[in-house]
Amino acid sequence: MTPVGEAGAPAARQPWRGVIEEYREFLPVSEATPVVTLLEGGTPLVPAPRLSERVGARVLLKVEGANPTGSFKDRGMTVAISKAAEQGAKAVVCASTGNTSASAAAFAARAGLTCAVLIPEGHIALGKLAQALIHGAKVLQVRGNFDQALTIVRELGERAPVTVVNSVNPFRIEGQKSGAFELVDALGDAPDVHCIPVGNAGNITAYWKGYLEYREAGRSTRLPRMLGFQAAGAAPIVAGHPIERPETVATAIRIGNPASWYGATAAAAESGGGIAAVTDEQILAAYRFLATEESVFCEPASAASVAGLLATGLPDGLGPAPTVVCVLTGHGLKDPDIAISQISVPTAIDAELGAVLAELAL
Ligand SMILES: *Cc1c(COP(=O)(O)O)cnc(C)c1O
């Protein structure tokens, strides 16, 4: 039934207001905080029938590529940039494998702040670089990897009048925990299992914090098992030590010394979950499976969540008909080069019907 307003006219349905207004009571903001938002969050939770069949559970995909800049980073950035603006910052800076810079650039522009980003030269997907540039960030390509860029950015934050908006900024984690709130709001309770890619480990830390806070507030009755997945060539948590030269096709998780290492291991241990590694081959197979079988185009790093679920299967001790959520962290269009490399190049034919019919074998 359509809700009816006081005068008998249909009441307007409240549109999504962005992460801060939707979850204000759980976030470190006050009336004095200028809300800098692009109406991030409120992303689709898409059922995955074919994946469900393969895994033997009800699997749902949290499509974070539907955020304004195409990744979950917007959830944390709305809070980090709003707080930076509240505190009178003039400039923000971050190190990035790509999506943080895209998001920081967009939200900084919205707030009228200068934005500088340090990215590892040659290891950032084309779409992400385009975003940082078009939103007007000062982009510096560092001859080094993400971990080295982050070390410089942290020093910069101590020496220069700039706010660091990497996930070492606690406001990022605060915003990102809204993903867990949305899942509980959509499902009526926490899922049984939560699968997520792990790079710098801010997101798994944030989701776990969100699940804990929501249960504490009586919004849910239980907690999920947290399963985090690193790329095999960049799996410091699995190895138990930093990786000096991390390598993986999944550039968003090409990180050898995660800033939120402890947050990730705590989430895994406290929830009865774990952190495991998946190979680039498994990541790319899941990436293609999601696109061809579930019609969801995510970036390679995102597919690590599904690759991990397929490789490790469900954890022991779940009840019947468990619900599994896989977070697909970013949009496939971010990294067109990888997509093209995974398919055969389209055939060129003469511009005539006969040639089309012959080629399609119809
Ligand atoms: C940032 C990012 C990750 C990794 O998230 P962390 O919080 O660094 O663990 C995974 N996938 C995508 C698409 C990302 O942008």
Tab-separated table of C-alpha atoms and ligand atoms in Angstrom:
chain	number	residue	atom	x	y	z
A	1	MET	CA	0.000	0.000	0.000
A	2	THR	CA	1.301	3.470	-0.843
A	3	PRO	CA	1.746	5.537	2.340
A	4	VAL	CA	-0.603	8.495	2.420
A	5	GLY	CA	0.367	11.963	3.661
A	6	GLU	CA	-1.738	14.072	6.016
A	7	ALA	CA	-3.633	15.890	3.301
A	8	GLY	CA	-4.464	12.588	1.617
A	9	ALA	CA	-1.716	13.004	-0.979
A	10	PRO	CA	0.823	10.170	-1.327
A	11	ALA	CA	3.731	10.799	1.061
A	12	ALA	CA	7.062	11.210	-0.669
A	13	ARG	CA	9.306	8.278	0.043
A	14	GLN	CA	12.325	9.443	2.002
A	15	PRO	CA	15.254	9.285	-0.416
A	16	TRP	CA	18.619	7.943	0.743
A	17	ARG	CA	20.474	10.722	2.595
A	18	GLY	CA	24.037	9.433	2.593
A	19	VAL	CA	26.034	7.636	5.278
A	20	ILE	CA	26.233	10.456	7.843
A	21	GLU	CA	22.538	11.382	7.927
A	22	GLU	CA	21.386	7.756	7.799
A	23	TYR	CA	23.613	6.644	10.684
A	24	ARG	CA	24.371	9.892	12.522
A	25	GLU	CA	23.822	8.408	16.005
A	26	PHE	CA	26.612	5.882	15.416
A	27	LEU	CA	29.102	8.375	14.015
A	28	PRO	CA	31.454	10.940	15.608
A	29	VAL	CA	29.642	13.958	14.167
A	30	SER	CA	27.710	16.800	15.791
A	31	GLU	CA	25.461	19.621	14.637
A	32	ALA	CA	28.679	21.608	14.094
A	33	THR	CA	30.015	19.131	11.516
A	34	PRO	CA	29.541	20.367	7.946
A	35	VAL	CA	28.273	17.264	6.147
A	36	VAL	CA	30.220	16.714	2.938
A	37	THR	CA	28.319	14.015	1.066
A	38	LEU	CA	27.758	12.645	-2.420
A	39	LEU	CA	24.901	10.469	-1.081
A	40	GLU	CA	27.252	7.493	-0.781
A	41	GLY	CA	26.119	4.152	0.685
A	42	GLY	CA	22.683	2.594	0.263
A	43	THR	CA	24.258	0.173	-2.204
A	44	PRO	CA	22.447	-2.876	-3.659
A	45	LEU	CA	22.534	-6.278	-1.986
A	46	VAL	CA	22.127	-8.502	-5.025
A	47	PRO	CA	21.193	-12.193	-4.713
A	48	ALA	CA	23.664	-14.483	-6.499
A	49	PRO	CA	21.638	-17.569	-7.521
A	50	ARG	CA	24.392	-19.404	-9.388
A	51	LEU	CA	27.001	-18.753	-6.735
A	52	SER	CA	24.478	-19.838	-4.095
A	53	GLU	CA	24.003	-23.104	-5.933
A	54	ARG	CA	27.718	-23.740	-6.144
A	55	VAL	CA	28.371	-22.940	-2.496
A	56	GLY	CA	25.242	-24.495	-1.000
A	57	ALA	CA	24.165	-21.371	0.848
A	58	ARG	CA	22.177	-18.212	0.217
A	59	VAL	CA	24.864	-15.881	-1.150
A	60	LEU	CA	24.313	-12.145	-1.593
A	61	LEU	CA	26.631	-9.589	-3.172
A	62	LYS	CA	27.079	-6.157	-1.584
A	63	VAL	CA	27.789	-4.115	-4.697
A	64	GLU	CA	30.008	-1.294	-3.485
A	65	GLY	CA	30.848	-0.325	-7.048
A	66	ALA	CA	27.483	1.475	-6.943
A	67	ASN	CA	28.951	4.190	-4.701
A	68	PRO	CA	29.423	7.679	-6.224
A	69	THR	CA	33.100	7.180	-7.109
A	70	GLY	CA	32.690	3.451	-7.685
A	71	SER	CA	34.104	1.959	-4.492
A	72	PHE	CA	33.381	1.562	-0.771
A	73	LYS	CA	36.023	4.197	-0.006
A	74	ASP	CA	33.266	6.835	-0.255
A	75	ARG	CA	31.703	5.583	3.010
A	76	GLY	CA	34.786	6.513	4.977
A	77	MET	CA	35.638	9.562	2.942
A	78	THR	CA	32.374	11.382	3.664
A	79	VAL	CA	33.209	11.234	7.388
A	80	ALA	CA	36.950	11.932	7.013
A	81	ILE	CA	36.426	14.958	4.771
A	82	SER	CA	33.505	16.304	6.834
A	83	LYS	CA	35.670	16.130	9.972
A	84	ALA	CA	38.628	17.700	8.163
A	85	ALA	CA	36.380	20.561	7.100
A	86	GLU	CA	35.009	20.896	10.646
A	87	GLN	CA	38.550	21.100	12.020
A	88	GLY	CA	39.450	23.847	9.541
A	89	ALA	CA	41.808	21.826	7.335
A	90	LYS	CA	42.867	23.439	4.088
A	91	ALA	CA	44.386	20.359	2.475
A	92	VAL	CA	44.102	16.580	2.622
A	93	VAL	CA	46.600	13.988	1.512
A	94	CYS	CA	46.602	10.220	1.021
A	95	ALA	CA	48.613	7.343	-0.345
A	96	SER	CA	46.528	5.129	-2.553
A	97	THR	CA	46.377	2.018	-4.682
A	98	GLY	CA	43.777	4.031	-6.596
A	99	ASN	CA	40.320	4.096	-5.068
A	100	THR	CA	41.212	6.135	-2.003
A	101	SER	CA	42.664	8.815	-4.265
A	102	ALA	CA	39.586	8.810	-6.494
A	103	SER	CA	37.304	9.189	-3.484
A	104	ALA	CA	39.478	11.730	-1.654
A	105	ALA	CA	39.747	13.835	-4.803
A	106	ALA	CA	35.964	13.903	-5.272
A	107	PHE	CA	35.032	14.663	-1.660
A	108	ALA	CA	37.836	17.231	-1.252
A	109	ALA	CA	36.621	19.048	-4.350
A	110	ARG	CA	33.115	19.066	-2.891
A	111	ALA	CA	34.433	20.587	0.335
A	112	GLY	CA	36.680	23.081	-1.425
A	113	LEU	CA	39.832	21.517	0.000
A	114	THR	CA	43.115	20.962	-1.778
A	115	CYS	CA	43.852	17.266	-2.284
A	116	ALA	CA	47.223	15.625	-2.877
A	117	VAL	CA	47.608	11.915	-3.584
A	118	LEU	CA	50.644	9.661	-3.769
A	119	ILE	CA	50.237	6.597	-5.959
A	120	PRO	CA	52.663	3.787	-6.824
A	121	GLU	CA	53.972	4.479	-10.328
A	122	GLY	CA	52.653	2.074	-12.951
A	123	HIS	CA	50.467	0.076	-10.562
A	124	ILE	CA	47.204	1.962	-10.527
A	125	ALA	CA	44.208	1.098	-12.682
A	126	LEU	CA	43.537	3.610	-15.447
A	127	GLY	CA	40.018	4.547	-14.357
A	128	LYS	CA	41.158	5.451	-10.852
A	129	LEU	CA	43.962	7.661	-12.122
A	130	ALA	CA	41.474	9.391	-14.429
A	131	GLN	CA	39.159	10.061	-11.483
A	132	ALA	CA	41.817	11.601	-9.251
A	133	LEU	CA	42.950	13.837	-12.108
A	134	ILE	CA	39.517	14.949	-13.296
A	135	HIS	CA	38.440	15.875	-9.752
A	136	GLY	CA	41.477	18.154	-9.581
A	137	ALA	CA	43.804	16.369	-7.151
A	138	LYS	CA	47.539	16.911	-7.254
A	139	VAL	CA	48.698	13.435	-8.246
A	140	LEU	CA	52.268	12.391	-7.528
A	141	GLN	CA	53.464	9.053	-8.891
A	142	VAL	CA	55.959	7.598	-6.449
A	143	ARG	CA	58.734	5.332	-7.695
A	144	GLY	CA	57.900	2.727	-5.070
A	145	ASN	CA	54.955	0.705	-3.793
A	146	PHE	CA	51.908	1.609	-1.707
A	147	ASP	CA	53.579	0.863	1.619
A	148	GLN	CA	56.402	3.298	0.852
A	149	ALA	CA	53.922	5.963	-0.259
A	150	LEU	CA	51.936	5.544	2.975
A	151	THR	CA	55.085	5.923	5.081
A	152	ILE	CA	55.799	9.259	3.380
A	153	VAL	CA	52.202	10.412	3.789
A	154	ARG	CA	52.239	9.647	7.529
A	155	GLU	CA	55.414	11.727	7.937
A	156	LEU	CA	53.862	14.475	5.852
A	157	GLY	CA	50.895	14.520	8.220
A	158	GLU	CA	53.217	15.208	11.133
A	159	ARG	CA	55.339	17.857	9.418
A	160	ALA	CA	52.937	19.782	7.190
A	161	PRO	CA	49.501	21.390	7.774
A	162	VAL	CA	47.585	18.606	6.027
A	163	THR	CA	45.054	15.994	7.146
A	164	VAL	CA	45.847	12.389	6.229
A	165	VAL	CA	42.725	10.640	4.877
A	166	ASN	CA	44.069	7.108	4.614
A	167	SER	CA	42.359	4.522	6.794
A	168	VAL	CA	44.918	5.305	9.520
A	169	ASN	CA	42.536	8.259	9.961
A	170	PRO	CA	39.973	6.771	12.397
A	171	PHE	CA	37.103	8.689	10.789
A	172	ARG	CA	37.534	6.531	7.691
A	173	ILE	CA	36.873	3.361	9.684
A	174	GLU	CA	33.906	5.042	11.378
A	175	GLY	CA	32.252	5.772	8.033
A	176	GLN	CA	33.051	2.384	6.546
A	177	LYS	CA	31.325	0.510	9.346
A	178	SER	CA	28.033	1.742	7.816
A	179	GLY	CA	28.349	-1.174	5.387
A	180	ALA	CA	27.637	-3.578	8.242
A	181	PHE	CA	24.672	-1.472	9.395
A	182	GLU	CA	23.155	-1.630	5.917
A	183	LEU	CA	23.548	-5.388	5.748
A	184	VAL	CA	21.787	-5.903	9.064
A	185	ASP	CA	19.064	-3.415	8.109
A	186	ALA	CA	18.493	-5.286	4.830
A	187	LEU	CA	18.618	-8.840	6.221
A	188	GLY	CA	16.926	-8.224	9.567
A	189	ASP	CA	19.999	-9.589	11.361
A	190	ALA	CA	23.677	-10.188	10.684
A	191	PRO	CA	24.564	-12.768	7.996
A	192	ASP	CA	26.166	-16.044	9.051
A	193	VAL	CA	29.315	-15.455	7.025
A	194	HIS	CA	30.907	-12.258	5.750
A	195	CYS	CA	33.536	-12.554	2.966
A	196	ILE	CA	35.747	-9.579	2.185
A	197	PRO	CA	39.009	-8.762	0.368
A	198	VAL	CA	41.840	-7.582	2.612
A	199	GLY	CA	44.450	-5.069	1.527
A	200	ASN	CA	45.354	-2.413	4.070
A	201	ALA	CA	42.747	-4.159	6.279
A	202	GLY	CA	40.728	-1.050	7.139
A	203	ASN	CA	37.517	-2.424	5.675
A	204	ILE	CA	37.429	-5.746	7.529
A	205	THR	CA	38.223	-3.798	10.704
A	206	ALA	CA	35.383	-1.387	9.982
A	207	TYR	CA	32.789	-4.060	9.192
A	208	TRP	CA	33.582	-5.955	12.375
A	209	LYS	CA	33.292	-2.748	14.408
A	210	GLY	CA	29.955	-2.055	12.737
A	211	TYR	CA	28.581	-5.516	13.498
A	212	LEU	CA	29.675	-5.229	17.148
A	213	GLU	CA	28.145	-1.777	17.605
A	214	TYR	CA	24.868	-2.745	15.983
A	215	ARG	CA	24.505	-5.789	18.209
A	216	GLU	CA	25.378	-3.690	21.245
A	217	ALA	CA	22.593	-1.301	20.235
A	218	GLY	CA	20.127	-4.203	19.941
A	219	ARG	CA	19.765	-3.874	16.169
A	220	SER	CA	20.996	-7.429	15.625
A	221	THR	CA	21.122	-10.584	17.710
A	222	ARG	CA	24.269	-12.233	16.395
A	223	LEU	CA	27.618	-11.734	14.688
A	224	PRO	CA	28.928	-13.169	11.410
A	225	ARG	CA	32.049	-15.231	10.877
A	226	MET	CA	34.495	-12.859	9.188
A	227	LEU	CA	36.445	-14.401	6.308
A	228	GLY	CA	39.128	-12.103	4.873
A	229	PHE	CA	41.022	-12.882	1.682
A	230	GLN	CA	44.401	-11.582	0.563
A	231	ALA	CA	46.055	-12.132	-2.812
A	232	ALA	CA	48.666	-14.879	-2.594
A	233	GLY	CA	51.448	-12.557	-3.794
A	234	ALA	CA	50.456	-9.920	-1.234
A	235	ALA	CA	49.423	-11.952	1.816
A	236	PRO	CA	51.417	-10.638	4.792
A	237	ILE	CA	48.782	-11.567	7.385
A	238	VAL	CA	48.627	-15.137	6.118
A	239	ALA	CA	52.435	-15.319	6.028
A	240	GLY	CA	52.751	-13.719	9.455
A	241	HIS	CA	55.238	-11.061	8.335
A	242	PRO	CA	55.322	-8.014	6.020
A	243	ILE	CA	55.920	-8.688	2.322
A	244	GLU	CA	58.530	-6.346	0.936
A	245	ARG	CA	57.566	-6.656	-2.719
A	246	PRO	CA	53.858	-7.531	-2.916
A	247	GLU	CA	52.635	-8.578	-6.372
A	248	THR	CA	49.126	-9.289	-7.623
A	249	VAL	CA	46.887	-8.500	-10.559
A	250	ALA	CA	44.444	-7.135	-7.957
A	251	THR	CA	46.158	-3.745	-7.551
A	252	ALA	CA	43.708	-2.501	-4.895
A	253	ILE	CA	45.033	-5.127	-2.462
A	254	ARG	CA	48.676	-5.017	-3.551
A	255	ILE	CA	49.819	-4.181	-0.021
A	256	GLY	CA	52.653	-5.775	1.916
A	257	ASN	CA	52.277	-4.232	5.368
A	258	PRO	CA	48.643	-3.448	6.233
A	259	ALA	CA	48.048	-0.463	8.527
A	260	SER	CA	45.110	-2.233	10.215
A	261	TRP	CA	46.844	-5.600	10.534
A	262	TYR	CA	45.711	-6.061	14.122
A	263	GLY	CA	42.130	-5.080	13.277
A	264	ALA	CA	41.982	-7.823	10.673
A	265	THR	CA	43.388	-10.565	12.881
A	266	ALA	CA	41.118	-9.498	15.750
A	267	ALA	CA	38.028	-9.601	13.513
A	268	ALA	CA	38.956	-13.060	12.257
A	269	ALA	CA	39.788	-14.467	15.698
A	270	GLU	CA	36.896	-12.919	17.655
A	271	SER	CA	34.337	-13.976	15.043
A	272	GLY	CA	35.574	-17.533	14.585
A	273	GLY	CA	36.559	-16.730	11.009
A	274	GLY	CA	39.959	-16.470	9.387
A	275	ILE	CA	42.271	-14.798	6.876
A	276	ALA	CA	43.346	-16.852	3.858
A	277	ALA	CA	45.059	-16.291	0.520
A	278	VAL	CA	43.756	-16.757	-3.023
A	279	THR	CA	45.880	-16.908	-6.159
A	280	ASP	CA	45.586	-14.444	-9.013
A	281	GLU	CA	44.171	-17.296	-11.133
A	282	GLN	CA	41.426	-17.892	-8.559
A	283	ILE	CA	40.729	-14.156	-8.351
A	284	LEU	CA	40.403	-13.811	-12.123
A	285	ALA	CA	38.240	-16.936	-12.398
A	286	ALA	CA	35.857	-15.495	-9.782
A	287	TYR	CA	35.972	-12.125	-11.561
A	288	ARG	CA	34.866	-13.710	-14.841
A	289	PHE	CA	32.284	-15.910	-13.073
A	290	LEU	CA	30.680	-12.867	-11.432
A	291	ALA	CA	30.476	-11.034	-14.748
A	292	THR	CA	29.192	-13.934	-16.869
A	293	GLU	CA	27.025	-15.825	-14.331
A	294	GLU	CA	25.792	-13.115	-11.943
A	295	SER	CA	26.037	-10.078	-14.272
A	296	VAL	CA	28.007	-8.097	-11.730
A	297	PHE	CA	31.162	-6.438	-13.030
A	298	CYS	CA	33.540	-5.768	-10.161
A	299	GLU	CA	37.243	-5.073	-10.114
A	300	PRO	CA	39.735	-7.911	-9.620
A	301	ALA	CA	40.450	-7.123	-5.942
A	302	SER	CA	36.720	-7.303	-5.192
A	303	ALA	CA	36.495	-10.793	-6.660
A	304	ALA	CA	38.916	-12.025	-3.984
A	305	SER	CA	35.930	-12.315	-1.613
A	306	VAL	CA	34.141	-14.713	-3.960
A	307	ALA	CA	37.347	-16.504	-4.980
A	308	GLY	CA	37.996	-17.157	-1.302
A	309	LEU	CA	34.479	-18.447	-0.679
A	310	LEU	CA	34.752	-20.802	-3.653
A	311	ALA	CA	38.221	-21.986	-2.652
A	312	THR	CA	37.730	-22.500	1.075
A	313	GLY	CA	34.010	-23.302	1.159
A	314	LEU	CA	31.765	-22.620	4.111
A	315	PRO	CA	33.212	-22.730	7.628
A	316	ASP	CA	32.212	-25.658	9.831
A	317	GLY	CA	29.453	-25.410	12.398
A	318	LEU	CA	26.951	-23.269	10.505
A	319	GLY	CA	23.235	-23.923	10.880
A	320	PRO	CA	21.034	-25.031	7.949
A	321	ALA	CA	20.555	-22.617	5.022
A	322	PRO	CA	23.204	-20.105	6.028
A	323	THR	CA	23.331	-16.578	4.614
A	324	VAL	CA	26.641	-15.449	3.169
A	325	VAL	CA	27.499	-11.902	2.101
A	326	CYS	CA	30.421	-11.194	-0.230
A	327	VAL	CA	31.490	-7.571	-0.399
A	328	LEU	CA	32.341	-6.512	-3.953
A	329	THR	CA	34.431	-3.498	-3.067
A	330	GLY	CA	34.789	-1.648	-6.384
A	331	HIS	CA	33.419	-1.324	-9.914
A	332	GLY	CA	34.826	-3.308	-12.827
A	333	LEU	CA	35.018	-0.230	-15.045
A	334	LYS	CA	37.844	1.039	-12.858
A	335	ASP	CA	40.233	-1.385	-14.505
A	336	PRO	CA	39.285	-1.890	-18.175
A	337	ASP	CA	42.764	-3.188	-19.064
A	338	ILE	CA	42.289	-6.302	-16.939
A	339	ALA	CA	38.825	-6.910	-18.375
A	340	ILE	CA	40.100	-6.711	-21.938
A	341	SER	CA	43.003	-9.011	-21.108
A	342	GLN	CA	40.533	-11.666	-19.943
A	343	ILE	CA	38.516	-11.934	-23.146
A	344	SER	CA	39.305	-12.411	-26.820
A	345	VAL	CA	39.415	-9.237	-28.857
A	346	PRO	CA	36.206	-8.700	-30.927
A	347	THR	CA	36.412	-9.922	-34.536
A	348	ALA	CA	36.338	-7.291	-37.312
A	349	ILE	CA	34.003	-8.097	-40.203
A	350	ASP	CA	32.728	-6.418	-43.374
A	351	ALA	CA	29.812	-3.999	-42.944
A	352	GLU	CA	27.147	-6.283	-44.400
A	353	LEU	CA	24.353	-8.471	-43.049
A	354	GLY	CA	25.705	-11.644	-44.601
A	355	ALA	CA	29.001	-11.284	-42.765
A	356	VAL	CA	27.184	-10.761	-39.435
A	357	LEU	CA	24.953	-13.799	-39.968
A	358	ALA	CA	27.909	-15.960	-40.914
A	359	GLU	CA	29.976	-14.835	-37.945
A	360	LEU	CA	27.149	-15.316	-35.430
A	361	ALA	CA	26.191	-18.675	-36.959
A	362	LEU	CA	22.502	-17.789	-36.662
B	1	LIG	C1	40.726	-0.363	-0.814
B	1	LIG	C2	40.212	-1.541	-1.532
B	1	LIG	C3	40.308	-2.844	-1.014
B	1	LIG	C4	41.024	-3.164	0.247
B	1	LIG	O1	40.423	-2.609	1.367
B	1	LIG	P1	41.276	-2.441	2.712
B	1	LIG	O2	40.434	-1.637	3.601
B	1	LIG	O3	42.535	-1.715	2.290
B	1	LIG	O4	41.576	-3.796	3.205
B	1	LIG	C5	39.721	-3.882	-1.710
B	1	LIG	N1	39.095	-3.661	-2.881
B	1	LIG	C6	38.986	-2.431	-3.414
B	1	LIG	C7	38.287	-2.275	-4.704
B	1	LIG	C8	39.540	-1.329	-2.769
B	1	LIG	O5	39.433	-0.129	-3.313
